[in-house]
Amino acid sequence: EVQLVESGGGLVQAGGSLRLSCVFSGFTFGDYAVGWFRQVSGKEREGVSCIDGNDYRSYYADAVKGRFTISIDNSKNTVYLEMNTLKPEDTAVYYCAASSLPFSSTYYLHENEYGYWGQGTKVTVSS
C-alpha cells in the first residue's frame, strides 16, 4: 500500500524558510515520480516541484524557481522541499504525491497524473 505523510508546515515570516518532508512507503522510488503540490482554499491545486525517481531530475513551477529545492534521502524514504525566501503568496496547504513512471515530463506538475496523495501540511507566510 502506497502511503505518503507530509510534515514541516507552519507559520513563518516573509523572507523566511521552511523545509517540508514527505515520508513515503509502499513503492520503490526509482519507479516513481514524487511531486509537491499546493492549494489555496477555493483555488485549484497547482504543481510546485517534482523529482523523477529514474534519473533524479527535478522540475519546478516558475513561481518557485530559484527559491525552492526538492531532494530525496533514499535512506529515509523521504522527499524534501526546501523553501527559501518565502512570500505571502506561498501560503497554502502543501501536498506530496506519487505516480508510477514512465509518463511524460510535460505532465510532471499536473495533479491529474498522480494517484497517490498525502494528507497535506499547512504553510502560512505572514507579511
PDB file of C-alpha atoms in Angstrom:
ATOM      1  CA  GLU A   1       0.000   0.000   0.000  1.00  0.00           C
ATOM      2  CA  VAL A   2       1.383   3.362  -1.037  1.00  0.00           C
ATOM      3  CA  GLN A   3       1.475   5.926   1.740  1.00  0.00           C
ATOM      4  CA  LEU A   4       2.756   9.479   1.843  1.00  0.00           C
ATOM      5  CA  VAL A   5       2.985  11.524   5.028  1.00  0.00           C
ATOM      6  CA  GLU A   6       3.907  15.200   4.950  1.00  0.00           C
ATOM      7  CA  SER A   7       5.249  17.291   7.784  1.00  0.00           C
ATOM      8  CA  GLY A   8       7.124  20.507   8.370  1.00  0.00           C
ATOM      9  CA  GLY A   9       4.490  23.118   7.691  1.00  0.00           C
ATOM     10  CA  GLY A  10       3.963  26.070   9.964  1.00  0.00           C
ATOM     11  CA  LEU A  11       3.900  29.824  10.307  1.00  0.00           C
ATOM     12  CA  VAL A  12       6.865  31.826   9.033  1.00  0.00           C
ATOM     13  CA  GLN A  13       7.522  35.458   8.234  1.00  0.00           C
ATOM     14  CA  ALA A  14       8.054  36.625   4.700  1.00  0.00           C
ATOM     15  CA  GLY A  15      11.656  36.065   3.680  1.00  0.00           C
ATOM     16  CA  GLY A  16      11.978  33.069   5.951  1.00  0.00           C
ATOM     17  CA  SER A  17      12.474  29.385   5.216  1.00  0.00           C
ATOM     18  CA  LEU A  18      10.782  26.068   5.854  1.00  0.00           C
ATOM     19  CA  ARG A  19      11.598  22.504   4.951  1.00  0.00           C
ATOM     20  CA  LEU A  20       8.761  20.146   4.207  1.00  0.00           C
ATOM     21  CA  SER A  21       9.205  16.388   4.459  1.00  0.00           C
ATOM     22  CA  CYS A  22       7.327  13.614   2.707  1.00  0.00           C
ATOM     23  CA  VAL A  23       7.937  10.147   4.086  1.00  0.00           C
ATOM     24  CA  PHE A  24       6.819   7.530   1.588  1.00  0.00           C
ATOM     25  CA  SER A  25       6.272   3.782   1.743  1.00  0.00           C
ATOM     26  CA  GLY A  26       4.844   1.033  -0.405  1.00  0.00           C
ATOM     27  CA  PHE A  27       6.835   1.721  -3.538  1.00  0.00           C
ATOM     28  CA  THR A  28      10.362   1.898  -4.882  1.00  0.00           C
ATOM     29  CA  PHE A  29      11.403   5.471  -5.507  1.00  0.00           C
ATOM     30  CA  GLY A  30      13.222   4.562  -8.707  1.00  0.00           C
ATOM     31  CA  ASP A  31       9.917   3.553 -10.310  1.00  0.00           C
ATOM     32  CA  TYR A  32       8.026   6.709  -9.387  1.00  0.00           C
ATOM     33  CA  ALA A  33       7.895  10.439  -9.681  1.00  0.00           C
ATOM     34  CA  VAL A  34       7.217  12.302  -6.452  1.00  0.00           C
ATOM     35  CA  GLY A  35       5.790  15.773  -6.607  1.00  0.00           C
ATOM     36  CA  TRP A  36       4.815  18.621  -4.333  1.00  0.00           C
ATOM     37  CA  PHE A  37       1.599  20.477  -4.965  1.00  0.00           C
ATOM     38  CA  ARG A  38      -0.138  23.290  -3.129  1.00  0.00           C
ATOM     39  CA  GLN A  39      -3.664  24.504  -2.799  1.00  0.00           C
ATOM     40  CA  VAL A  40      -5.229  27.684  -1.536  1.00  0.00           C
ATOM     41  CA  SER A  41      -8.800  27.379  -0.349  1.00  0.00           C
ATOM     42  CA  GLY A  42     -11.169  27.987  -3.231  1.00  0.00           C
ATOM     43  CA  LYS A  43      -8.488  27.595  -5.866  1.00  0.00           C
ATOM     44  CA  GLU A  44      -7.212  24.736  -7.941  1.00  0.00           C
ATOM     45  CA  ARG A  45      -4.277  22.711  -6.737  1.00  0.00           C
ATOM     46  CA  GLU A  46      -1.062  23.674  -8.512  1.00  0.00           C
ATOM     47  CA  GLY A  47       2.156  21.804  -9.108  1.00  0.00           C
ATOM     48  CA  VAL A  48       5.184  23.175  -7.300  1.00  0.00           C
ATOM     49  CA  SER A  49       8.004  20.718  -7.885  1.00  0.00           C
ATOM     50  CA  CYS A  50       8.716  17.148  -8.859  1.00  0.00           C
ATOM     51  CA  ILE A  51      11.618  14.740  -8.764  1.00  0.00           C
ATOM     52  CA  ASP A  52      11.922  11.861 -11.205  1.00  0.00           C
ATOM     53  CA  GLY A  53      12.939   8.682  -9.415  1.00  0.00           C
ATOM     54  CA  ASN A  54      14.500   7.220 -12.552  1.00  0.00           C
ATOM     55  CA  ASP A  55      17.021   9.955 -13.308  1.00  0.00           C
ATOM     56  CA  TYR A  56      16.662  12.223 -10.248  1.00  0.00           C
ATOM     57  CA  ARG A  57      15.955  15.231 -12.421  1.00  0.00           C
ATOM     58  CA  SER A  58      13.947  17.930 -10.704  1.00  0.00           C
ATOM     59  CA  TYR A  59      11.275  20.235 -12.068  1.00  0.00           C
ATOM     60  CA  TYR A  60       9.855  23.472 -10.709  1.00  0.00           C
ATOM     61  CA  ALA A  61       6.969  25.810 -11.309  1.00  0.00           C
ATOM     62  CA  ASP A  62       8.080  29.242 -12.480  1.00  0.00           C
ATOM     63  CA  ALA A  63       6.696  30.805  -9.304  1.00  0.00           C
ATOM     64  CA  VAL A  64       9.180  28.944  -7.105  1.00  0.00           C
ATOM     65  CA  LYS A  65      12.261  28.547  -9.306  1.00  0.00           C
ATOM     66  CA  GLY A  66      15.368  29.714  -7.535  1.00  0.00           C
ATOM     67  CA  ARG A  67      13.639  29.671  -4.142  1.00  0.00           C
ATOM     68  CA  PHE A  68      12.523  26.052  -3.643  1.00  0.00           C
ATOM     69  CA  THR A  69      14.632  22.910  -3.871  1.00  0.00           C
ATOM     70  CA  ILE A  70      13.381  19.335  -3.994  1.00  0.00           C
ATOM     71  CA  SER A  71      15.608  16.491  -2.834  1.00  0.00           C
ATOM     72  CA  ILE A  72      15.489  12.844  -1.794  1.00  0.00           C
ATOM     73  CA  ASP A  73      17.079  10.923   1.052  1.00  0.00           C
ATOM     74  CA  ASN A  74      16.750   7.315  -0.017  1.00  0.00           C
ATOM     75  CA  SER A  75      17.987   6.012   3.324  1.00  0.00           C
ATOM     76  CA  LYS A  76      14.976   7.641   4.974  1.00  0.00           C
ATOM     77  CA  ASN A  77      12.447   7.195   2.167  1.00  0.00           C
ATOM     78  CA  THR A  78      11.884  10.912   2.393  1.00  0.00           C
ATOM     79  CA  VAL A  79      11.458  13.626  -0.203  1.00  0.00           C
ATOM     80  CA  TYR A  80      12.114  17.160   0.985  1.00  0.00           C
ATOM     81  CA  LEU A  81      11.004  20.538  -0.255  1.00  0.00           C
ATOM     82  CA  GLU A  82      13.331  23.254   0.963  1.00  0.00           C
ATOM     83  CA  MET A  83      11.533  26.586   0.696  1.00  0.00           C
ATOM     84  CA  ASN A  84      13.530  29.805   0.968  1.00  0.00           C
ATOM     85  CA  THR A  85      12.699  33.482   0.577  1.00  0.00           C
ATOM     86  CA  LEU A  86       9.086  32.676   1.296  1.00  0.00           C
ATOM     87  CA  LYS A  87       6.396  35.095   0.196  1.00  0.00           C
ATOM     88  CA  PRO A  88       2.838  35.557   1.476  1.00  0.00           C
ATOM     89  CA  GLU A  89       1.603  34.130  -1.828  1.00  0.00           C
ATOM     90  CA  ASP A  90       3.288  30.838  -0.935  1.00  0.00           C
ATOM     91  CA  THR A  91       0.670  30.376   1.776  1.00  0.00           C
ATOM     92  CA  ALA A  92      -1.212  27.157   1.044  1.00  0.00           C
ATOM     93  CA  VAL A  93      -1.702  23.555   2.037  1.00  0.00           C
ATOM     94  CA  TYR A  94       1.177  21.599   0.551  1.00  0.00           C
ATOM     95  CA  TYR A  95       0.658  18.043  -0.620  1.00  0.00           C
ATOM     96  CA  CYS A  96       3.066  15.321  -1.549  1.00  0.00           C
ATOM     97  CA  ALA A  97       2.031  12.976  -4.354  1.00  0.00           C
ATOM     98  CA  ALA A  98       3.421   9.984  -6.223  1.00  0.00           C
ATOM     99  CA  SER A  99       2.906   8.488  -9.630  1.00  0.00           C
ATOM    100  CA  SER A 100       4.434   5.443 -11.272  1.00  0.00           C
ATOM    101  CA  LEU A 101       6.793   6.014 -14.170  1.00  0.00           C
ATOM    102  CA  PRO A 102       7.036   6.395 -17.038  1.00  0.00           C
ATOM    103  CA  PHE A 103       4.961   9.322 -18.101  1.00  0.00           C
ATOM    104  CA  SER A 104       5.887  12.438 -19.983  1.00  0.00           C
ATOM    105  CA  SER A 105       7.793  15.038 -18.011  1.00  0.00           C
ATOM    106  CA  THR A 106       5.440  17.541 -19.623  1.00  0.00           C
ATOM    107  CA  TYR A 107       2.904  16.414 -17.071  1.00  0.00           C
ATOM    108  CA  TYR A 108       5.125  16.153 -14.001  1.00  0.00           C
ATOM    109  CA  LEU A 109       3.433  19.149 -12.391  1.00  0.00           C
ATOM    110  CA  HIS A 110      -0.091  18.138 -13.402  1.00  0.00           C
ATOM    111  CA  GLU A 111      -2.105  16.806 -10.483  1.00  0.00           C
ATOM    112  CA  ASN A 112      -4.213  14.527 -12.683  1.00  0.00           C
ATOM    113  CA  GLU A 113      -1.155  12.357 -13.312  1.00  0.00           C
ATOM    114  CA  TYR A 114      -0.811  11.480  -9.646  1.00  0.00           C
ATOM    115  CA  GLY A 115      -2.816   8.761  -7.999  1.00  0.00           C
ATOM    116  CA  TYR A 116      -1.340   8.748  -4.518  1.00  0.00           C
ATOM    117  CA  TRP A 117      -1.568  11.698  -2.167  1.00  0.00           C
ATOM    118  CA  GLY A 118      -0.647  12.618   1.362  1.00  0.00           C
ATOM    119  CA  GLN A 119      -2.907  14.455   3.768  1.00  0.00           C
ATOM    120  CA  GLY A 120      -1.192  17.837   3.368  1.00  0.00           C
ATOM    121  CA  THR A 121       0.668  20.222   5.613  1.00  0.00           C
ATOM    122  CA  LYS A 122      -0.254  23.865   6.002  1.00  0.00           C
ATOM    123  CA  VAL A 123       2.213  26.646   5.314  1.00  0.00           C
ATOM    124  CA  THR A 124       1.388  30.198   6.306  1.00  0.00           C
ATOM    125  CA  VAL A 125       3.680  33.075   5.360  1.00  0.00           C
ATOM    126  CA  SER A 126       2.960  36.341   7.130  1.00  0.00           C
ATOM    127  CA  SER A 127       3.839  39.709   5.630  1.00  0.00           C
TER     128      SER A 127
END
